[in-house]
CSV table of C-alpha atoms in Angstrom, one decimal:
chain,number,residue,atom,x,y,z
A,1,UNK,CA,-0.2,0.2,-0.3
A,2,UNK,CA,3.2,2.2,1.2
A,3,UNK,CA,4.3,2.6,-2.9
A,4,UNK,CA,0.8,2.8,-3.8
A,5,UNK,CA,0.2,5.6,-1.9
A,6,UNK,CA,3.7,7.6,-3.4
A,7,UNK,CA,2.9,7.1,-6.9
A,8,UNK,CA,-0.8,8.5,-5.5
A,9,UNK,CA,0.9,11.6,-4.1
A,10,UNK,CA,3.3,12.3,-7.6
A,11,UNK,CA,0.5,11.7,-9.0
A,12,UNK,CA,-1.6,14.7,-7.5
A,13,UNK,CA,1.7,17.3,-7.1
A,14,UNK,CA,1.9,17.2,-10.7
A,15,UNK,CA,-1.8,16.9,-11.7
A,16,UNK,CA,-3.5,19.6,-9.0
A,17,UNK,CA,-0.5,22.7,-10.1
A,18,UNK,CA,-1.1,21.9,-13.7
A,19,UNK,CA,-5.3,22.8,-13.7
A,20,UNK,CA,-4.9,26.4,-12.7
A,21,UNK,CA,-0.9,26.6,-14.7
A,22,UNK,CA,-0.6,29.4,-17.7
A,23,UNK,CA,2.9,28.3,-18.5
A,24,UNK,CA,2.7,24.9,-18.2
A,25,UNK,CA,5.4,23.6,-20.7
A,26,UNK,CA,6.0,19.5,-21.4
A,27,UNK,CA,8.4,18.9,-18.7
A,28,UNK,CA,5.6,19.0,-16.9
A,29,UNK,CA,4.1,17.7,-18.4
A,30,UNK,CA,5.8,14.7,-19.2
A,31,UNK,CA,6.2,14.5,-15.1
A,32,UNK,CA,2.3,14.3,-14.9
A,33,UNK,CA,2.3,11.4,-17.3
A,34,UNK,CA,5.2,9.2,-16.5
A,35,UNK,CA,3.3,9.8,-12.7
A,36,UNK,CA,0.0,8.2,-14.3
A,37,UNK,CA,1.7,5.3,-15.9
A,38,UNK,CA,3.4,4.9,-12.9
A,39,UNK,CA,0.0,4.7,-10.7
A,40,UNK,CA,-1.7,2.7,-14.1
A,41,UNK,CA,1.1,0.1,-13.6
A,42,UNK,CA,0.7,-0.8,-10.0
A,43,UNK,CA,-2.9,-1.2,-10.6
A,44,UNK,CA,-2.1,-4.2,-13.4
A,45,UNK,CA,1.6,-4.3,-12.9
A,46,UNK,CA,1.4,-7.5,-15.3
A,47,UNK,CA,-0.3,-5.7,-17.5
A,48,UNK,CA,0.9,-3.3,-18.6
A,49,UNK,CA,4.6,-1.5,-20.1
A,50,UNK,CA,5.1,1.9,-20.7
A,51,UNK,CA,8.6,3.7,-22.0
A,52,UNK,CA,8.6,7.9,-22.1
A,53,UNK,CA,11.0,9.3,-24.3
A,54,UNK,CA,10.4,13.4,-24.5
A,55,UNK,CA,13.6,15.1,-26.1
A,56,UNK,CA,15.3,16.5,-24.0
A,57,UNK,CA,15.5,19.9,-25.5
A,58,UNK,CA,11.8,20.3,-25.6
A,59,UNK,CA,10.8,20.4,-22.6
A,60,UNK,CA,10.5,24.1,-21.8
A,61,UNK,CA,8.2,24.9,-24.7
A,62,UNK,CA,5.4,25.7,-23.9
A,63,UNK,CA,2.3,23.3,-24.1
A,64,UNK,CA,-0.9,22.7,-22.5
A,65,UNK,CA,-1.7,22.0,-19.6
A,66,UNK,CA,-2.6,18.1,-19.4
A,67,UNK,CA,-2.9,17.5,-23.5
A,68,UNK,CA,-0.3,14.8,-23.6
A,69,UNK,CA,-2.5,12.8,-20.5
A,70,UNK,CA,-5.9,13.6,-22.3
A,71,UNK,CA,-4.1,10.9,-25.1
A,72,UNK,CA,-2.2,8.8,-22.4
A,73,UNK,CA,-5.8,7.9,-20.7
A,74,UNK,CA,-7.7,7.4,-23.4
A,75,UNK,CA,-4.8,4.8,-24.0
A,76,UNK,CA,-5.4,3.2,-20.4
A,77,UNK,CA,-9.1,3.5,-20.7
A,78,UNK,CA,-10.1,1.6,-24.4
A,79,UNK,CA,-7.2,-0.5,-25.5
A,80,UNK,CA,-4.9,-1.9,-21.9
A,81,UNK,CA,-7.9,-1.9,-19.9
A,82,UNK,CA,-9.6,-4.0,-22.2
A,83,UNK,CA,-7.1,-6.1,-23.5
A,84,UNK,CA,-7.1,-10.0,-21.4
A,85,UNK,CA,-3.7,-10.0,-21.6
A,86,UNK,CA,-2.6,-6.1,-21.3
A,87,UNK,CA,0.0,-4.4,-23.1
A,88,UNK,CA,2.4,-1.2,-23.9
A,89,UNK,CA,2.0,2.7,-23.5
A,90,UNK,CA,4.5,5.2,-26.2
A,91,UNK,CA,5.6,8.0,-25.3
A,92,UNK,CA,7.2,10.3,-27.2
A,93,UNK,CA,8.5,14.0,-28.6
A,94,UNK,CA,10.8,14.7,-31.5
A,95,UNK,CA,11.7,18.2,-33.6
A,96,UNK,CA,10.1,17.5,-36.6
A,97,UNK,CA,11.5,20.3,-38.3
A,98,UNK,CA,12.0,23.6,-38.1
A,99,UNK,CA,9.8,24.8,-35.7
A,100,UNK,CA,7.6,21.3,-36.0
A,101,UNK,CA,7.0,19.2,-33.1
A,102,UNK,CA,5.9,15.7,-33.5
A,103,UNK,CA,4.8,13.9,-30.3
A,104,UNK,CA,2.9,10.3,-30.0
A,105,UNK,CA,1.0,7.5,-28.0
A,106,UNK,CA,0.9,4.4,-29.0
A,107,UNK,CA,-0.4,2.1,-27.1
A,108,UNK,CA,-0.8,-2.2,-28.4
A,109,UNK,CA,-4.4,-2.5,-25.9
A,110,UNK,CA,-7.5,-3.3,-28.4
A,111,UNK,CA,-7.9,-1.1,-31.0
A,112,UNK,CA,-10.1,1.2,-32.7
A,113,UNK,CA,-13.3,0.0,-32.8
A,114,UNK,CA,-15.4,-0.5,-36.1
A,115,UNK,CA,-17.5,2.3,-36.8
A,116,UNK,CA,-16.0,4.2,-34.0
A,117,UNK,CA,-15.4,7.5,-33.7
A,118,UNK,CA,-13.4,10.9,-32.0
A,119,UNK,CA,-14.9,11.3,-28.3
A,120,UNK,CA,-15.1,15.0,-26.8
A,121,UNK,CA,-12.1,14.4,-25.3
A,122,UNK,CA,-10.2,14.3,-28.9
A,123,UNK,CA,-12.2,16.9,-29.9
A,124,UNK,CA,-11.5,19.3,-26.6
A,125,UNK,CA,-8.0,18.3,-27.4
A,126,UNK,CA,-8.3,19.8,-30.8
A,127,UNK,CA,-9.7,22.9,-29.9
A,128,UNK,CA,-7.4,23.4,-27.2
A,129,UNK,CA,-4.0,22.7,-29.2
A,130,UNK,CA,-5.3,25.0,-32.6
A,131,UNK,CA,-6.1,28.1,-29.3
A,132,UNK,CA,-2.8,27.5,-27.9
A,133,UNK,CA,-0.6,27.0,-31.0
A,134,UNK,CA,-2.8,27.6,-33.7
A,135,UNK,CA,-4.4,26.6,-36.9
A,136,UNK,CA,-0.6,24.5,-38.0
A,137,UNK,CA,-2.2,22.4,-34.7
A,138,UNK,CA,-3.4,18.1,-35.5
A,139,UNK,CA,-4.0,15.7,-34.0
A,140,UNK,CA,-4.7,12.4,-36.1
A,141,UNK,CA,-4.8,8.3,-34.8
A,142,UNK,CA,-4.3,5.4,-36.8
A,143,UNK,CA,-4.5,1.8,-35.9
A,144,UNK,CA,-1.4,0.0,-35.9
A,145,UNK,CA,-0.5,-3.2,-37.0
A,146,UNK,CA,-1.0,-6.0,-35.3
A,147,UNK,CA,-3.7,-4.5,-33.0
A,148,UNK,CA,-3.6,-1.2,-31.0
A,149,UNK,CA,-4.0,2.4,-31.4
A,150,UNK,CA,-1.0,5.1,-32.2
A,151,UNK,CA,-2.1,8.8,-31.3
A,152,UNK,CA,-0.1,12.4,-33.1
A,153,UNK,CA,0.3,15.5,-32.4
A,154,UNK,CA,1.6,17.9,-34.4
A,155,UNK,CA,2.2,21.6,-34.1
A,156,UNK,CA,4.4,24.7,-35.4
A,157,UNK,CA,6.1,26.2,-32.6
A,158,UNK,CA,8.0,29.9,-32.0
A,159,UNK,CA,9.9,28.7,-29.9
A,160,UNK,CA,10.4,25.2,-30.4
């Protein structure tokens, strides 16, 4: 119980300030995602594995609070949780060009459902990215082989 309690405290310490923070960075988001995934790993230690690979030079990039976390939560809730054998979540960010930044969350869970559409969380995320970065921001979902989903975010940032 003690490790779970410590992980929950770490998650809450990372999450609560983000709710009101206007000057959030990708590094802040990385800490939040890591704390959440550590907590989920304790909940399902034999069903979850994860990696986080954020280019260290991007950690100071201004980034909307809880935006990347939305995709990670979706990967757990809709991909890993329903899969009997669980799966893996991969989170990453790298430069894609002069000012382009590419971020992704991929899972090896159950995959996209037939006729599935973007839910409210994804629509809200697209709107938040557009408000934060402008019309050049985009979110795209794709199926992964042999199973799973990949969410890609592309933004153009003056600070990238």
